Short mmCIF file of C-alpha atoms and ligand atoms in Angstrom, two decimals:
data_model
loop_
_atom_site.label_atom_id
_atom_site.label_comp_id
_atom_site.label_asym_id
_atom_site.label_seq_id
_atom_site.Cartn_x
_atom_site.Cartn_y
_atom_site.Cartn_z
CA UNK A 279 25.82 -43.02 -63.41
CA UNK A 280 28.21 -43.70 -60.49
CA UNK A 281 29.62 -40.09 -58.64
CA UNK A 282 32.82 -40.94 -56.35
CA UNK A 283 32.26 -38.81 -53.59
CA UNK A 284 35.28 -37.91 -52.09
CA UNK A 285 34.19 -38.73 -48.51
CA UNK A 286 31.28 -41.47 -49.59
CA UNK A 287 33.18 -43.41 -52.18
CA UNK A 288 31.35 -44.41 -55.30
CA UNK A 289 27.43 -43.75 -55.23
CA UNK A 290 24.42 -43.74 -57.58
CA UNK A 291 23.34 -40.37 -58.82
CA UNK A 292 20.31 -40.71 -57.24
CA UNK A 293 21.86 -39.90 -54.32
CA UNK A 294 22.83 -36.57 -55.70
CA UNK A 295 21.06 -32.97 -56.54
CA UNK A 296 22.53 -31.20 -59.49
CA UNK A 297 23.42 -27.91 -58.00
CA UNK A 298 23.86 -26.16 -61.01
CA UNK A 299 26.76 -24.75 -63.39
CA UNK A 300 30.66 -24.65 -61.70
CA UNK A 301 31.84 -22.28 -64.45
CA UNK A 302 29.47 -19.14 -62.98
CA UNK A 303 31.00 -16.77 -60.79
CA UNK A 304 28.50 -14.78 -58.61
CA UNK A 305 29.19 -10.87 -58.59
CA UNK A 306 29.87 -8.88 -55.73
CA UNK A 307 26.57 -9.03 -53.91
CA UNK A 308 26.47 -4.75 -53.87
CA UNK A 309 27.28 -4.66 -57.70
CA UNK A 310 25.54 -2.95 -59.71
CA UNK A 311 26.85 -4.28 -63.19
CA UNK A 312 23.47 -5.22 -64.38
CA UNK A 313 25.70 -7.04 -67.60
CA UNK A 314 27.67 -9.06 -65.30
CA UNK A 315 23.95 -10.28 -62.97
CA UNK A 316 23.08 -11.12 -66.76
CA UNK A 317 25.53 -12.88 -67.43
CA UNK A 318 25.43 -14.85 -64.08
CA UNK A 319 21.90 -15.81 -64.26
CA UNK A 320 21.73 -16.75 -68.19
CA UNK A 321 24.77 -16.83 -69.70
CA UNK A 322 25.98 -21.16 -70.60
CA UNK A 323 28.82 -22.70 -72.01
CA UNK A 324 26.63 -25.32 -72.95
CA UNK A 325 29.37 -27.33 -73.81
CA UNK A 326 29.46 -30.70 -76.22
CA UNK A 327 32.07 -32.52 -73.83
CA UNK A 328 33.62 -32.39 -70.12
CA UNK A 329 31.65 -29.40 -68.30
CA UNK A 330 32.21 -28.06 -64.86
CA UNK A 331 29.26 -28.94 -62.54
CA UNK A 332 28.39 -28.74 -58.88
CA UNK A 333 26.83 -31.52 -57.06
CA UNK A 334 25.78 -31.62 -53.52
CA UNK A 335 26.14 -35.24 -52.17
CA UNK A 336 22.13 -34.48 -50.62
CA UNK A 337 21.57 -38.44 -49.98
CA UNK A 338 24.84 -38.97 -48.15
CA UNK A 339 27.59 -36.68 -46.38
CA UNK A 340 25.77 -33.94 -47.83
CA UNK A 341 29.13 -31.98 -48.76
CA UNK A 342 28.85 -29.94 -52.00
CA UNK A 343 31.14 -30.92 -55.03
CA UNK A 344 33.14 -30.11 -57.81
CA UNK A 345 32.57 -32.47 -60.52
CA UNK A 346 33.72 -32.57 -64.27
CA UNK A 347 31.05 -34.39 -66.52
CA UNK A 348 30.47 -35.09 -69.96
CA UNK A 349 27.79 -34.18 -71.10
CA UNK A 350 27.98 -36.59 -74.02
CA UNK A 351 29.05 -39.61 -72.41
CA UNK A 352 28.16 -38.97 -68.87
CA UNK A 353 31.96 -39.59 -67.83
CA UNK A 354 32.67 -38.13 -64.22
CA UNK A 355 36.22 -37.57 -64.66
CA UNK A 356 37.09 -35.53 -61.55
CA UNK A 357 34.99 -34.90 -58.31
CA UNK A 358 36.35 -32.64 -55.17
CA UNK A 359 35.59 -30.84 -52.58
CA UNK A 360 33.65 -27.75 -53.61
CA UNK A 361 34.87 -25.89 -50.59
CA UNK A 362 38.25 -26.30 -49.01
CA UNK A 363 38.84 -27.33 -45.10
CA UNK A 364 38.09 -31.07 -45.51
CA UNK A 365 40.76 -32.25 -47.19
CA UNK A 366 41.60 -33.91 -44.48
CA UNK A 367 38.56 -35.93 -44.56
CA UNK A 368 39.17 -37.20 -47.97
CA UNK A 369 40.08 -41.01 -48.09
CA UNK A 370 38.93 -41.54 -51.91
CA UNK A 371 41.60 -39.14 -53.42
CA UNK A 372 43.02 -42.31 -55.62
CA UNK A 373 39.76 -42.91 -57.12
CA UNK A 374 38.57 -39.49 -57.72
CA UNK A 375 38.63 -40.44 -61.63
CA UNK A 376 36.09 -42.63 -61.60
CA UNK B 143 12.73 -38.79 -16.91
CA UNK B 144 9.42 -39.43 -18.83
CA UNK B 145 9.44 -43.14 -20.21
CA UNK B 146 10.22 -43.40 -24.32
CA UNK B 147 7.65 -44.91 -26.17
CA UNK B 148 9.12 -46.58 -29.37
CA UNK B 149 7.47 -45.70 -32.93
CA UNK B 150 7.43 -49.20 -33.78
CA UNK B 151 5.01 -50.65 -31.25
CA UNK B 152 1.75 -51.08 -33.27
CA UNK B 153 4.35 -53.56 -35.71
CA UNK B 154 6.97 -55.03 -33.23
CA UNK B 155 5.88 -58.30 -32.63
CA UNK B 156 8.51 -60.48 -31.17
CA UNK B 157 9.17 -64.00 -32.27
CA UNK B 158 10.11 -65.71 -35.48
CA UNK B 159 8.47 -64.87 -38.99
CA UNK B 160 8.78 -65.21 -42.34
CA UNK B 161 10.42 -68.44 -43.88
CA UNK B 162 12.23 -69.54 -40.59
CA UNK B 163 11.25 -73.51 -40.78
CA UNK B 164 14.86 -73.99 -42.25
CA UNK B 165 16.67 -71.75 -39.41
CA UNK B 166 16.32 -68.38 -38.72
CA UNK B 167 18.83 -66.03 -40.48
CA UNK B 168 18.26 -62.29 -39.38
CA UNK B 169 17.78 -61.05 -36.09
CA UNK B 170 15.60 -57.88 -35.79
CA UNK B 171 16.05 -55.25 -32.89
CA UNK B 172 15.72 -51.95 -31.40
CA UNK B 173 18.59 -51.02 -30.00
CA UNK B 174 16.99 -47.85 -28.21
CA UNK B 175 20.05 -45.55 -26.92
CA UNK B 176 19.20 -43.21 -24.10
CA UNK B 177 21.24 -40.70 -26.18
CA UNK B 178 21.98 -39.76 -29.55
CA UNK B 179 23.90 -36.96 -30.72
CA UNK B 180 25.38 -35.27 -33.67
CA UNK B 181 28.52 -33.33 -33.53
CA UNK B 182 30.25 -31.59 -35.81
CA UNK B 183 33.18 -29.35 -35.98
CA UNK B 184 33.96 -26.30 -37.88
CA UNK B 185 36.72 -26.52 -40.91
CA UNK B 186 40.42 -26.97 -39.16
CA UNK B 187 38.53 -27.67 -35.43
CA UNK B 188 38.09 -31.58 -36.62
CA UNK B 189 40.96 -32.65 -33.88
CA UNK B 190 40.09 -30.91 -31.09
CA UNK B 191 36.35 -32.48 -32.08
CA UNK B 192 38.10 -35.90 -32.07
CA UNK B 193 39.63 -35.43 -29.04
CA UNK B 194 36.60 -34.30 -27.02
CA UNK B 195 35.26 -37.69 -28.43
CA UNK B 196 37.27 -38.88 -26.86
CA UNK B 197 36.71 -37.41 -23.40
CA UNK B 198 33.17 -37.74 -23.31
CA UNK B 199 32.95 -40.77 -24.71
CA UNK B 200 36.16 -42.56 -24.52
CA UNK B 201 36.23 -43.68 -27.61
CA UNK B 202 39.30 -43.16 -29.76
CA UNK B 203 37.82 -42.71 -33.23
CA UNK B 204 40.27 -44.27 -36.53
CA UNK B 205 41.36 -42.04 -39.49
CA UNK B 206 39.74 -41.82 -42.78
CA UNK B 207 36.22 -41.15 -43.55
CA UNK B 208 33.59 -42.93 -42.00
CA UNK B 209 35.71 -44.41 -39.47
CA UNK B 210 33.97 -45.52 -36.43
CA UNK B 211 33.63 -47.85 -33.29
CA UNK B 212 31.64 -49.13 -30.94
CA UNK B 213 32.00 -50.98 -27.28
CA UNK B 214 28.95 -52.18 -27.35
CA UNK B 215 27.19 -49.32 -24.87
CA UNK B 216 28.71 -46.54 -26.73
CA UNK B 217 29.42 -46.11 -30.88
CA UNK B 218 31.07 -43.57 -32.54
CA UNK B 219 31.16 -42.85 -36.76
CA UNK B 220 31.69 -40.57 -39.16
CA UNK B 221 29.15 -39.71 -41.39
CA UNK B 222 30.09 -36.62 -43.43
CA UNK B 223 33.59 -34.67 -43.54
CA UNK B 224 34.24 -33.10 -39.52
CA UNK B 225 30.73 -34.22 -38.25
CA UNK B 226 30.04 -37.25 -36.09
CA UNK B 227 27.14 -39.49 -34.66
CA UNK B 228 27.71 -40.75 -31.34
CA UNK B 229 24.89 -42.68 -29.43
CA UNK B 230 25.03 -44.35 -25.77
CA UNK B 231 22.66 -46.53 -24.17
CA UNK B 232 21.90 -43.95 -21.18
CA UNK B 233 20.52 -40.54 -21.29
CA UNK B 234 22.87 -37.37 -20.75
CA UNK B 235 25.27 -37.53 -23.92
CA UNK B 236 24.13 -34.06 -25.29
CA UNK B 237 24.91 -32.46 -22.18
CA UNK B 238 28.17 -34.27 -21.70
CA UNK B 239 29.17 -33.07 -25.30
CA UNK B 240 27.63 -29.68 -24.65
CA UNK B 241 30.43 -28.48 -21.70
CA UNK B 242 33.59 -29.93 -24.00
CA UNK B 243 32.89 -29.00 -27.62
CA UNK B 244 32.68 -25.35 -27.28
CA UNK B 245 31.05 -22.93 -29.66
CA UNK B 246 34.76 -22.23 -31.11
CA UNK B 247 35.30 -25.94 -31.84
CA UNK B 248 32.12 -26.81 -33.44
CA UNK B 249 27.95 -27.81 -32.32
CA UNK B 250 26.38 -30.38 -30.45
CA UNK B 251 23.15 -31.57 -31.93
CA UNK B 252 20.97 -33.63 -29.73
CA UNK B 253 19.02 -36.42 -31.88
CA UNK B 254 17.95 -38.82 -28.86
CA UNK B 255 14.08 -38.01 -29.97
CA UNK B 256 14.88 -37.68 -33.30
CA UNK B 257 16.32 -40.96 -34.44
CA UNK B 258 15.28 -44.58 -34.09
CA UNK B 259 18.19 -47.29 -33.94
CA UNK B 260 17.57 -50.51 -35.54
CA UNK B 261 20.03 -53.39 -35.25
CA UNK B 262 20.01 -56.34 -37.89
CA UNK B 263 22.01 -59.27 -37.51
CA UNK B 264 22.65 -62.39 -38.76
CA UNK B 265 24.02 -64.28 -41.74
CA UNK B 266 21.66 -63.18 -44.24
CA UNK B 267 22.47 -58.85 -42.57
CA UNK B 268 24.29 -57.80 -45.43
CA UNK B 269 21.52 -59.74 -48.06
CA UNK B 270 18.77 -57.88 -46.66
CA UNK B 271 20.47 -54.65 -46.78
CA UNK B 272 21.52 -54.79 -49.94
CA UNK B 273 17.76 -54.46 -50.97
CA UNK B 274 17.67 -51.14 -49.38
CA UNK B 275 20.63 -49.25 -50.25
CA UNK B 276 22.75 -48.74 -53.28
CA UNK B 277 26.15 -49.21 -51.24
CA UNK B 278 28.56 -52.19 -50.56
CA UNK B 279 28.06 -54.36 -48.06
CA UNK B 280 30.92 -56.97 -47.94
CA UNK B 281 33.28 -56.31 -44.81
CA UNK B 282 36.15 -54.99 -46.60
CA UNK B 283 33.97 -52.37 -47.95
CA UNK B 284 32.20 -51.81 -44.60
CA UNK B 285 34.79 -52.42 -41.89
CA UNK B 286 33.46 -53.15 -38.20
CA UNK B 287 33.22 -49.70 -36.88
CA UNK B 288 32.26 -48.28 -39.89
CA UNK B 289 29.62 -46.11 -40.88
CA UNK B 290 27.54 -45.18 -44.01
CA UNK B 291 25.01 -42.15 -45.02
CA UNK B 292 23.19 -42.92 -47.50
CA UNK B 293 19.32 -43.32 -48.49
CA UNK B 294 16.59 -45.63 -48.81
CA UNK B 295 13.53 -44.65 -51.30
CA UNK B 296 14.88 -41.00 -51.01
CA UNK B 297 15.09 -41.40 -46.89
CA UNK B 298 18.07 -40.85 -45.21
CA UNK B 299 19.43 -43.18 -43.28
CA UNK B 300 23.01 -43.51 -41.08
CA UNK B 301 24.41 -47.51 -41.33
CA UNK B 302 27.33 -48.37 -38.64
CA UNK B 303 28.77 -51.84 -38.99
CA UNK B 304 28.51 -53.18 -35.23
CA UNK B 305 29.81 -57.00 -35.91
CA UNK B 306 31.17 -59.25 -38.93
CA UNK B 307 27.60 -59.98 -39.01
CA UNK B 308 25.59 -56.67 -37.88
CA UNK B 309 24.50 -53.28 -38.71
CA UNK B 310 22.69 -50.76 -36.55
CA UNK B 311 20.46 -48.38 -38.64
CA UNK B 312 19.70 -44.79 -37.83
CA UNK B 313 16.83 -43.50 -39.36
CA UNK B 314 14.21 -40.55 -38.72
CA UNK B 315 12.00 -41.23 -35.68
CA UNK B 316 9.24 -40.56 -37.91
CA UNK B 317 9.77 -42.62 -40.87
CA UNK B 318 11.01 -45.60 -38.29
CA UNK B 319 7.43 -47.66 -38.46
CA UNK B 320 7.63 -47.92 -42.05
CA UNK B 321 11.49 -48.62 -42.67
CA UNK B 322 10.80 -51.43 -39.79
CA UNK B 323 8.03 -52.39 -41.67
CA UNK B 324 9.61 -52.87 -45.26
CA UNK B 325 12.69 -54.35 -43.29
CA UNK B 326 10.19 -57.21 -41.88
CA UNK B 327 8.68 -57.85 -45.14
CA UNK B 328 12.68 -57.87 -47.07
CA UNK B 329 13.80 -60.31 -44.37
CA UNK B 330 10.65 -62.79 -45.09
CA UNK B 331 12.65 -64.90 -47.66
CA UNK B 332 15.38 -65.89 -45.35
CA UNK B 333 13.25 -66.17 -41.70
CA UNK B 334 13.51 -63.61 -39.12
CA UNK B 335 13.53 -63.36 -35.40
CA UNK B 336 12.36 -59.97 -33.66
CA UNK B 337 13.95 -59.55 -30.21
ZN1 LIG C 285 29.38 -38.01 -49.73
#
């Protein structure tokens, strides 16, 4: 499995650490809406097709990303930035569908 | 100043090794800079980052990622998005960097103890470091100037393209002896020379 890092270019996913589900949105660190820290913590899509992950490039620029997998055929079909400010620094933005 | 001791004495043994009757194809060095440093600027700083570069160092760094150069005392790369390795052959970069690239443009992150800087050269360069890393090699890939972060056997390492034919390697002081090591025993096959 090749991710195209958009500063890297393509690498193996071995330089990569699965950072864990994009769709989750954190609450308000001084909520109290035990339903939505539930729902943070447990709560998957666990979905049968493209799924919203972030990456962090750990073996390389070490940037964290947005990436859109499948989870059936392991298709990367978009990476980005997770955070804004270096888009700029992008030079792979043609071959972000890898 | 207190004299450096490199990590690789107990395995640097100069001369040529390896399969070298037929000609010796790799050329094994430590480049030892007096100074290595990391900068890196915050998000929308990046210019005035690249400008001090230039400055300090006077080295006018390409666009894109990864872009990088090198006169052959100082070298300059990119190695994530805003953050920069620069490395010189004499002591004093840190400090240089320290009174341009203020705490509103970004940090200043002084490596010279902290990295060891091997060079490989030679025809067979690119051969021998495709063993190690998963990334490509072949100069329009890896322009001169270049550089790379990426990892050997989970290790990081920083690559910057020096010459058609040569790559200087930037990898943790501590982990030096044994990448040197492994590098020795993956340029075998071809013949090697350590300078
Ligand atoms: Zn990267």
């Amino acid at each position: 499995m090749l991710i195209t890092c958009p500063y890297c270019g393509p690498r193996d996913v071995i330089e990569f650490t699965y950072q864990g589900d994009g769709n989750r949105e954190r609450p308000d660190p001084a909520s109290q809406n035990f339903e939505a820290w539930n729902a943070y913590v447990y709560d998957r899509l666990n979905p049968a097709g493209d799924h919203n992950e972030i990456w962090q490039h750990s073996g390389g620029c070490r940037t964290h990303l947005r990436v859109v997998r499948n989870t059936l055929t392991h298709e990367i079909s978009s990476v980005a930035f997770a955070h804004g400010g270096h888009g700029s620094a992008a030079r792979r933005k043609a071959e972000d569908k890898s | 100043m207190v004299e450096r001791q490199s990590p690789l004495e107990p395995e640097f043994h100069v001369g040529s090794h390896g399969n070298f009757e037929h000609g010796v194809e790799i050329i094994l060095t430590e480049t030892r800079p007096g100074s290595i440093v990391q900068l890196a600027a915050w998000p929308g700083e990046e210019k005035k980052l690249i400008a001090a570069i230039r400055t300090v160092a006077g080295l006018a760094l390409p666009d894109g990622a990864g872009g990088g150069l090198s006169d052959g005392v100082k070298s300059v790369f990119g190695f994530a998005p805003g953050k920069f390795t620069v490395a010189d052959e004499v002591e004093g970069l840190a400090a240089a960097f320290a009174k341009v690239v203020t705490p509103i443009i970004g940090t200043v992150t002084d490596l010279s103890h902290g990295r060891t800087a091997i060079r490989i050269a030679g025809p067979k360069a690119e051969w021998v470091l495709a063993k190690f890393f998963a990334i490509d090699f072949a100069l329009p890939a890896f322009p001169i100037g270049a550089g790379r972060s990426t990892t050997h056997h989970d290790v990081f390492a920083q690559i910057q393209r020096t010459g058609a034919d040569q790559f200087d390697i930037y990898v943790f002081r501590s982990f030096a002896r044994s990448f040197w090591k492994a590098l020795c025993h993956a340029s075998e096959e071809v013949g090697y020379e350590v300078q």
